mmCIF file of C-alpha atoms in Angstrom:
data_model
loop_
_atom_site.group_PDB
_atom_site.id
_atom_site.type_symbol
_atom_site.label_atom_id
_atom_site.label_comp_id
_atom_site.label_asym_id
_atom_site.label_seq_id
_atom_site.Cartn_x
_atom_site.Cartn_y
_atom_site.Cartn_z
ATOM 1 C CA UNK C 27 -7.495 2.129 -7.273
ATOM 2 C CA UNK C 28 -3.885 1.178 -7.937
ATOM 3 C CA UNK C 29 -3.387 3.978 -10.126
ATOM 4 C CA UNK C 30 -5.130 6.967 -7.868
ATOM 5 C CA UNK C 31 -2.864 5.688 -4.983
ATOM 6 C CA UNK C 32 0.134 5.915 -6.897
ATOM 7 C CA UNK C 33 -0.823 9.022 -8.171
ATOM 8 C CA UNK C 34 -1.523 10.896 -5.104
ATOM 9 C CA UNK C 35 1.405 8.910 -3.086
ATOM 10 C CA UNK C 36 4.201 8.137 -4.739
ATOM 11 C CA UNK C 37 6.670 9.936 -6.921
ATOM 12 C CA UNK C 38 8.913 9.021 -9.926
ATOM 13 C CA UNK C 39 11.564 6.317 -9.189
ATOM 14 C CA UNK C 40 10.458 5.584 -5.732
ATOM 15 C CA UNK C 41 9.998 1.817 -4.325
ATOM 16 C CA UNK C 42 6.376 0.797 -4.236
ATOM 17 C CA UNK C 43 5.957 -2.469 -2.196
ATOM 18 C CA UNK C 44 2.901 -4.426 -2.260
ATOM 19 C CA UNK C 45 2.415 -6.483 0.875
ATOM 20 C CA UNK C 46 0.006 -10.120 0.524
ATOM 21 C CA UNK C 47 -0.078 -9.477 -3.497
ATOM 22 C CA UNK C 48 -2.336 -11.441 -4.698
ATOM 23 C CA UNK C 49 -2.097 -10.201 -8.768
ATOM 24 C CA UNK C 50 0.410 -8.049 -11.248
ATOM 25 C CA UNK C 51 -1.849 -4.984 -10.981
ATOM 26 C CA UNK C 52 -0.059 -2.852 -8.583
ATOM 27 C CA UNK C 53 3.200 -4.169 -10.009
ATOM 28 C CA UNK C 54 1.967 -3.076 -13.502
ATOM 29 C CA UNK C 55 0.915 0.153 -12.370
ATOM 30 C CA UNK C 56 3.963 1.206 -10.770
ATOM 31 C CA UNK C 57 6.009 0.026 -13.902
ATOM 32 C CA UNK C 58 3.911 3.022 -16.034
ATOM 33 C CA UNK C 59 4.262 5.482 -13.420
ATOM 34 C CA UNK C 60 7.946 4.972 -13.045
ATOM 35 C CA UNK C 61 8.546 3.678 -10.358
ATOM 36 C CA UNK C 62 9.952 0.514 -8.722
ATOM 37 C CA UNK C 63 7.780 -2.225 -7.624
ATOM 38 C CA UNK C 64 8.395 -5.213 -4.705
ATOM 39 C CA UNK C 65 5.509 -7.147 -4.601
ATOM 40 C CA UNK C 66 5.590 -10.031 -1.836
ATOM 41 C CA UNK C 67 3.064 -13.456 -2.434
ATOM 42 C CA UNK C 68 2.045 -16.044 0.012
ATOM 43 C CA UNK C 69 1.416 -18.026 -3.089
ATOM 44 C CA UNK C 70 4.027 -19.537 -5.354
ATOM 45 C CA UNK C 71 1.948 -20.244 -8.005
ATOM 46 C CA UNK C 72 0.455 -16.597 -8.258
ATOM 47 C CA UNK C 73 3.479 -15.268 -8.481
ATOM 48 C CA UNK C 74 3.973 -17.173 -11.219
ATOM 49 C CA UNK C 75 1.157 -16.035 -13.142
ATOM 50 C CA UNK C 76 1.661 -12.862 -12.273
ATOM 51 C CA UNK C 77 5.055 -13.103 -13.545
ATOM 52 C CA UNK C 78 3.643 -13.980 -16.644
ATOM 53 C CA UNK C 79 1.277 -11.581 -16.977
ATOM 54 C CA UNK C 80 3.793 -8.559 -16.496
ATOM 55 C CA UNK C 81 6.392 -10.560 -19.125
ATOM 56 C CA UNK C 82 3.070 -9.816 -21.488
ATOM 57 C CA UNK C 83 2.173 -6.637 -21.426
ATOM 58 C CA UNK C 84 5.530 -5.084 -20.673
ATOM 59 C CA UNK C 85 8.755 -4.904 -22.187
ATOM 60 C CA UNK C 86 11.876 -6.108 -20.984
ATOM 61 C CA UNK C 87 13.435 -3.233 -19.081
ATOM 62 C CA UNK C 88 10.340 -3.054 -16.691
ATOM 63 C CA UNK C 89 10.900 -6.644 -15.614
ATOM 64 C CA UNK C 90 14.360 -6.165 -15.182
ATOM 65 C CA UNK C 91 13.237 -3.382 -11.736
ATOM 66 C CA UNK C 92 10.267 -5.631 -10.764
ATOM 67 C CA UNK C 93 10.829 -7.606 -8.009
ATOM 68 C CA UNK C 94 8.303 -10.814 -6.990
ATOM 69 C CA UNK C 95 9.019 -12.273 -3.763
ATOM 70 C CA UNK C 96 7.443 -15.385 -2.116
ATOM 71 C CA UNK C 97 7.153 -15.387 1.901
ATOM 72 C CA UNK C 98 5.034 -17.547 4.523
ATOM 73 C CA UNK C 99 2.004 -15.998 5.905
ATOM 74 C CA UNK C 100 2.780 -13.396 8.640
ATOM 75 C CA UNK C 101 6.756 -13.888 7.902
ATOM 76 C CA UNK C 102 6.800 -10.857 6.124
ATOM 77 C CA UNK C 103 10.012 -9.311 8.144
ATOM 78 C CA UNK C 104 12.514 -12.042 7.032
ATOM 79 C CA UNK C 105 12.496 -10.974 3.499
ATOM 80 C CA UNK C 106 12.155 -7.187 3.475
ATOM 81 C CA UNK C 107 15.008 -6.331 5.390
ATOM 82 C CA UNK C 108 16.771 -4.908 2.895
ATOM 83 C CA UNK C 109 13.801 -2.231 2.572
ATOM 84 C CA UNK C 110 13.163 -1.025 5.565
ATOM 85 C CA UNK C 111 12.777 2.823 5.900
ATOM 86 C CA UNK C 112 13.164 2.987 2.198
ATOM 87 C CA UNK C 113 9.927 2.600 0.427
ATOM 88 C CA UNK C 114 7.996 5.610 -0.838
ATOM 89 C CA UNK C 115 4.532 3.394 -0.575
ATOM 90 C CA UNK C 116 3.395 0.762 0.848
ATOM 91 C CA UNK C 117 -0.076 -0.805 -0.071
ATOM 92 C CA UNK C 118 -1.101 -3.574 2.528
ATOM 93 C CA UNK C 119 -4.431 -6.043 1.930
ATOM 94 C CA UNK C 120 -5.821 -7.146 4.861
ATOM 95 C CA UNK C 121 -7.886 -10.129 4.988
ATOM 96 C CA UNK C 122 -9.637 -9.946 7.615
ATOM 97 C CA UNK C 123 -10.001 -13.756 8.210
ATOM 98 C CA UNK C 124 -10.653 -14.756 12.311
ATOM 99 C CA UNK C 125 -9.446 -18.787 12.622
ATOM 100 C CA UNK C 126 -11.881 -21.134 11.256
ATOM 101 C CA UNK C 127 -13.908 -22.724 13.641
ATOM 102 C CA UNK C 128 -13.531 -20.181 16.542
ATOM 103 C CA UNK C 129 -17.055 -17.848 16.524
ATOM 104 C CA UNK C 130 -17.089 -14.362 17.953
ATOM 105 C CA UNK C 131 -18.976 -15.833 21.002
ATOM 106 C CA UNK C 132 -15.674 -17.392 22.036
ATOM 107 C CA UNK C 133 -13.835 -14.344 22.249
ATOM 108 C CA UNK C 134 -14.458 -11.621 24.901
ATOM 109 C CA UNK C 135 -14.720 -8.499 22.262
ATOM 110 C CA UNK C 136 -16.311 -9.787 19.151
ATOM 111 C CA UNK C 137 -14.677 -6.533 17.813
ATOM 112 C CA UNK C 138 -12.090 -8.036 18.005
ATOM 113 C CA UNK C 139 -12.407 -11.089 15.744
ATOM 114 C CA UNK C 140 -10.936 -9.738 12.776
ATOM 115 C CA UNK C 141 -7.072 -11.003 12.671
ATOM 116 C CA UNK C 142 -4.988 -7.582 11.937
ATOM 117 C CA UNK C 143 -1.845 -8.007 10.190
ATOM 118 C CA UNK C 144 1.270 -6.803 12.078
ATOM 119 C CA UNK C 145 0.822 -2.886 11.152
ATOM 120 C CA UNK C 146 4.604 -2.312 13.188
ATOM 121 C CA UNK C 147 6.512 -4.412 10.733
ATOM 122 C CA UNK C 148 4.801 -2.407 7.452
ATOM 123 C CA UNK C 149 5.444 0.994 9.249
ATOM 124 C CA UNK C 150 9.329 0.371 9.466
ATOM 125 C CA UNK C 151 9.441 0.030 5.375
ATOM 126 C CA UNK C 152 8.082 3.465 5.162
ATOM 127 C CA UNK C 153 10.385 5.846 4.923
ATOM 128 C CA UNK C 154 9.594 9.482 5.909
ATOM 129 C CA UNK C 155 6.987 11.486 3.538
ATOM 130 C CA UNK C 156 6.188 8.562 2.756
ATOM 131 C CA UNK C 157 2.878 6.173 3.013
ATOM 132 C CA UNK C 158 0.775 3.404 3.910
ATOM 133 C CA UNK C 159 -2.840 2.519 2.490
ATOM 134 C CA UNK C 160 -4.235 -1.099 4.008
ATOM 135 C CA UNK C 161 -7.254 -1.642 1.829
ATOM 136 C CA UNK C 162 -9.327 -4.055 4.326
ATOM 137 C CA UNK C 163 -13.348 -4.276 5.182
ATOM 138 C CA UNK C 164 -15.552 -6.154 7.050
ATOM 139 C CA UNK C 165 -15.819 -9.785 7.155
ATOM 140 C CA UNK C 166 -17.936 -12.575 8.568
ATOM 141 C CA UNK C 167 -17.167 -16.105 9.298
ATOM 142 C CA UNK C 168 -18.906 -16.920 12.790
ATOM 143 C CA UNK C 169 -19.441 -13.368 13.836
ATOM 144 C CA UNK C 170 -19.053 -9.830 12.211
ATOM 145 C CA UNK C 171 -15.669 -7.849 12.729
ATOM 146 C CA UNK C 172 -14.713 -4.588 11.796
ATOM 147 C CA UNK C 173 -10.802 -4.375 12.079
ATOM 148 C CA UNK C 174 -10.430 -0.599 11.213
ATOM 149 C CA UNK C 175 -10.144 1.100 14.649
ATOM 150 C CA UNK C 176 -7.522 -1.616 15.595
ATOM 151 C CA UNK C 177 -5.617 -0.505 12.787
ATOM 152 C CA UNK C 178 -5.834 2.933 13.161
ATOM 153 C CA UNK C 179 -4.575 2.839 16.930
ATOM 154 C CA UNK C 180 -2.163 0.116 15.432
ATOM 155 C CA UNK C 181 -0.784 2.232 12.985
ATOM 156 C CA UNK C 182 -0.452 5.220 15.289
ATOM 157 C CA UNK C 183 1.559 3.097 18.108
ATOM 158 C CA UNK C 184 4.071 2.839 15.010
ATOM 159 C CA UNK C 185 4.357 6.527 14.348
ATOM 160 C CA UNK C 186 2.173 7.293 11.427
ATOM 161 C CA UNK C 187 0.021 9.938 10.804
ATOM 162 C CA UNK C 188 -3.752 9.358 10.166
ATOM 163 C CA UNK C 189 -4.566 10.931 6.776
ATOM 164 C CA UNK C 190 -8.136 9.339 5.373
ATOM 165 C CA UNK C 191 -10.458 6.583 5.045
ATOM 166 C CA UNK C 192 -11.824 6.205 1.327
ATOM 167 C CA UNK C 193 -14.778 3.399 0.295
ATOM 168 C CA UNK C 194 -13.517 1.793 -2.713
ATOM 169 C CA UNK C 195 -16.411 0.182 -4.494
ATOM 170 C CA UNK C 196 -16.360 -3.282 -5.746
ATOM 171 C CA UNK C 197 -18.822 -3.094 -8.410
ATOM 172 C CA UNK C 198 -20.435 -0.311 -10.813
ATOM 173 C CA UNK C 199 -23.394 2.030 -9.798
ATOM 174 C CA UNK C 200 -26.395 2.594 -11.885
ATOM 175 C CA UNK C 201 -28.407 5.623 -10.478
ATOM 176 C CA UNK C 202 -28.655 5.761 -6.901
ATOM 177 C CA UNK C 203 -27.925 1.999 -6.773
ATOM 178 C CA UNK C 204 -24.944 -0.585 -6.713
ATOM 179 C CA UNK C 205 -25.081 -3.375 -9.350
ATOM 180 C CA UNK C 206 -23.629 -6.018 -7.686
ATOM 181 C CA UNK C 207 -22.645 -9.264 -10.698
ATOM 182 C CA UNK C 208 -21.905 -12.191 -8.431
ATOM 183 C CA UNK C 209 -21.303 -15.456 -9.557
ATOM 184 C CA UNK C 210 -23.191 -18.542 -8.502
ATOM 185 C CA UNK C 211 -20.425 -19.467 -6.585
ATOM 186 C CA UNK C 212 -20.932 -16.410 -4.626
ATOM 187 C CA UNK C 213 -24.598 -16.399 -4.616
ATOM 188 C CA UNK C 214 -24.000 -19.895 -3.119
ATOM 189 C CA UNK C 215 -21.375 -18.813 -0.572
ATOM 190 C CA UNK C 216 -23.855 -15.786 0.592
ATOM 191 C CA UNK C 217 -27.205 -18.070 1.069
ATOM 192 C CA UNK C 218 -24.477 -20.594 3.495
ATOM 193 C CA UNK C 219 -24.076 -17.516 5.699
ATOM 194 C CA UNK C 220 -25.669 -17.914 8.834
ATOM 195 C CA UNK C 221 -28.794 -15.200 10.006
ATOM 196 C CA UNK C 222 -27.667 -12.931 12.409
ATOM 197 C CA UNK C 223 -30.179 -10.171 13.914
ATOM 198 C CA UNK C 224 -30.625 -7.010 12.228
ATOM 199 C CA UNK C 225 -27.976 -8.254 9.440
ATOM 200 C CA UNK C 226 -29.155 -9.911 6.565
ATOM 201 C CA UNK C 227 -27.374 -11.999 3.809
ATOM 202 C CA UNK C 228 -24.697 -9.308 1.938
ATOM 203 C CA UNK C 229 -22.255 -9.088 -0.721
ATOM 204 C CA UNK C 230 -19.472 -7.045 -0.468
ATOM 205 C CA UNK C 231 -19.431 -4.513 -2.318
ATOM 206 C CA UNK C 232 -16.860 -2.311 -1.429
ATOM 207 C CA UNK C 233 -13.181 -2.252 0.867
ATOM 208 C CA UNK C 234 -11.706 0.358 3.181
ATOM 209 C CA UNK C 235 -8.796 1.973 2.528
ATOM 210 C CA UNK C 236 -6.819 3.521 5.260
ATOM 211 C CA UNK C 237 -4.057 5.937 4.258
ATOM 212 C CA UNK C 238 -1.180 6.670 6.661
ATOM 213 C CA UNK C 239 1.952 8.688 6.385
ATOM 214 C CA UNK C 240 5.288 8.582 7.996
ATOM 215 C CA UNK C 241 6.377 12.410 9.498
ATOM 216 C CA UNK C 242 9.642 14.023 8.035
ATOM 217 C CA UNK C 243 12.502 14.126 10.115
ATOM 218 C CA UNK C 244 12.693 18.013 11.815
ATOM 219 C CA UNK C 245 16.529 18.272 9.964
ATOM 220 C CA UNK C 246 14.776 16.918 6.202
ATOM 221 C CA UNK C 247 14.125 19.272 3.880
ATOM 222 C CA UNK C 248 10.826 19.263 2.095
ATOM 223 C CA UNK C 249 12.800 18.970 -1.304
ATOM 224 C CA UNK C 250 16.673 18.403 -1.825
ATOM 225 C CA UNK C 251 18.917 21.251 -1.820
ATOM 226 C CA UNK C 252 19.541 22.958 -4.839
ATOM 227 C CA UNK C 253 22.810 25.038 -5.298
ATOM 228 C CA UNK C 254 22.051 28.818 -5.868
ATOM 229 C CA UNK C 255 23.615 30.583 -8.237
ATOM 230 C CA UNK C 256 26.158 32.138 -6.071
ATOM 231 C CA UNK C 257 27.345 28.492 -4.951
ATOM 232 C CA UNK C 258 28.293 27.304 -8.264
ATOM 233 C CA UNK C 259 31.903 27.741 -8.907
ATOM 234 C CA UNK C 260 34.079 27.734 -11.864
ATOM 235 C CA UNK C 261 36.959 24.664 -11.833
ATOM 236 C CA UNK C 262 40.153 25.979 -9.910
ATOM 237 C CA UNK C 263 38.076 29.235 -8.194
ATOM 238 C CA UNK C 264 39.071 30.143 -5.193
ATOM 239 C CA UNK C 265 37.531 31.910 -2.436
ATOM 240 C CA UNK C 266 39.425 35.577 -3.404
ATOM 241 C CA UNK C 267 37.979 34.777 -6.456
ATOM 242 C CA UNK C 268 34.250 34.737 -4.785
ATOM 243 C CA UNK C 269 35.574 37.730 -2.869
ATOM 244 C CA UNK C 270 36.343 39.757 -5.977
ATOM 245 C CA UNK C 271 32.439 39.100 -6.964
ATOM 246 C CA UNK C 272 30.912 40.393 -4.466
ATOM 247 C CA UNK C 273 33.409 43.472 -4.476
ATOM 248 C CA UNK C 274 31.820 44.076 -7.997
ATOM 249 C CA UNK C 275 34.635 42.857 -9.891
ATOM 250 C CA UNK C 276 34.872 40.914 -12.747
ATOM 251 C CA UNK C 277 35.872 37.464 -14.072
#
């Protein structure tokens, strides 16, 4: 998934920033395409190993652009300040976690119950032609949430354009069915889920992922200028000179 969203969003030499990173494959992606990754952590000892699983599989001039930044959760803002309205992508994971112990019955809009990351804060890092994906899904811990349409309207209030929502699946399919290979500590997980009506024990099996773009400014070109022939002047020519051209004359 890393690579098709590079691919389709961000060009050669642009800044890629990866927002609640949780492993080197973004980073490492963006490295082979060219580009330059930020990856922020929540987790100083995941950067680490991420760290040194980059310093492994690629060569010293690619960690020399990387750039591995630790933050506290939902302090995001305090240490990307220096990129705002400057990176060509930005690919946000959202959790989706509500605060343990506090069931959808407690809240007025079980909708609702998914936490949604501060969409506002991502949007300002954008800058224009460029894009955000949030790769997110449903999740249940004391009620089922679906944070998606708050994101949408989220990331609209900030002044991005709606592009698509793509199902990324988790695991491989075999015919017309999904294979999903849990581990027992997921099997175990699953049967501690409590029964709710109509919605029986699940794995997930695949994530969301919303893509967003930032409009061009009305006065930005669609590519940079690029001098015509005409425009290109010799050292020391002066505008009789250009004159003399279009007369049909001769240097």
């Amino acid at each position: 998934m890393a690579r098709h969203l590079l691919a389709a969003c961000a060009r050669l030499g642009e800044t890629v920033l990866h927002l609640g990173a949780t492993d080197h494959q973004l980073v490492s992606a963006a490295l082979t395409a060219g580009c330059l990754p930020v990856a922020v952590f929540t987790d100083a000892a995941r950067m680490g190993v991420s760290w040194a699983c980059l310093a492994r599989t690629h060569p010293d001039y690619d960690l020399e652009v990387t750039d591995l930044r630790v933050t506290d959760p939902g302090d995001d803002s305090s240490v990307l300040a220096d990129l705002a309205d400057e990176v060509g992508l930005v690919v946000a994971e959202q959790t989706c976690r509500q605060p343990r112990g506090q069931s959808s019955a407690d809240r007025p809009d079980s909708s609702a119950g998914a936490e949604v990351f501060d969409v506002a804060c991502a949007a300002a890092l954008v800058k224009p032609g460029g894009y955000l994906a949030v790769v997110t899904g449903l999740h249940r811990e004391g009620g089922v949430a679906d944070p998606v349409p708050e994101i949408i309207a989220r990331a609209r209030e900030a002044g991005l354009v709606y592009l698509q929502h793509i199902v990324a699946l988790r695991h491989p399919v075999r015919g017309q069915r999904i294979d999903a290979d849990l581990s027992r500590r997921a099997l175990a997980a699953i049967g501690e889920l409590p029964e709710y009506a109509g919605l029986p024990a699940t794995a997930r099996t695949h994530a969301d992922v919303l893509l967003f773009s930032r409009p061009r400014r009305l006065t930005e070109p669609l590519h940079p200028a690029r001098p015509s022939v005409c425009d290109v002047r010799e050292p020391g020519a002066t505008e009789s000179t250009e004159s003399t051209e279009q007369d049909g004359g001769e240097r």
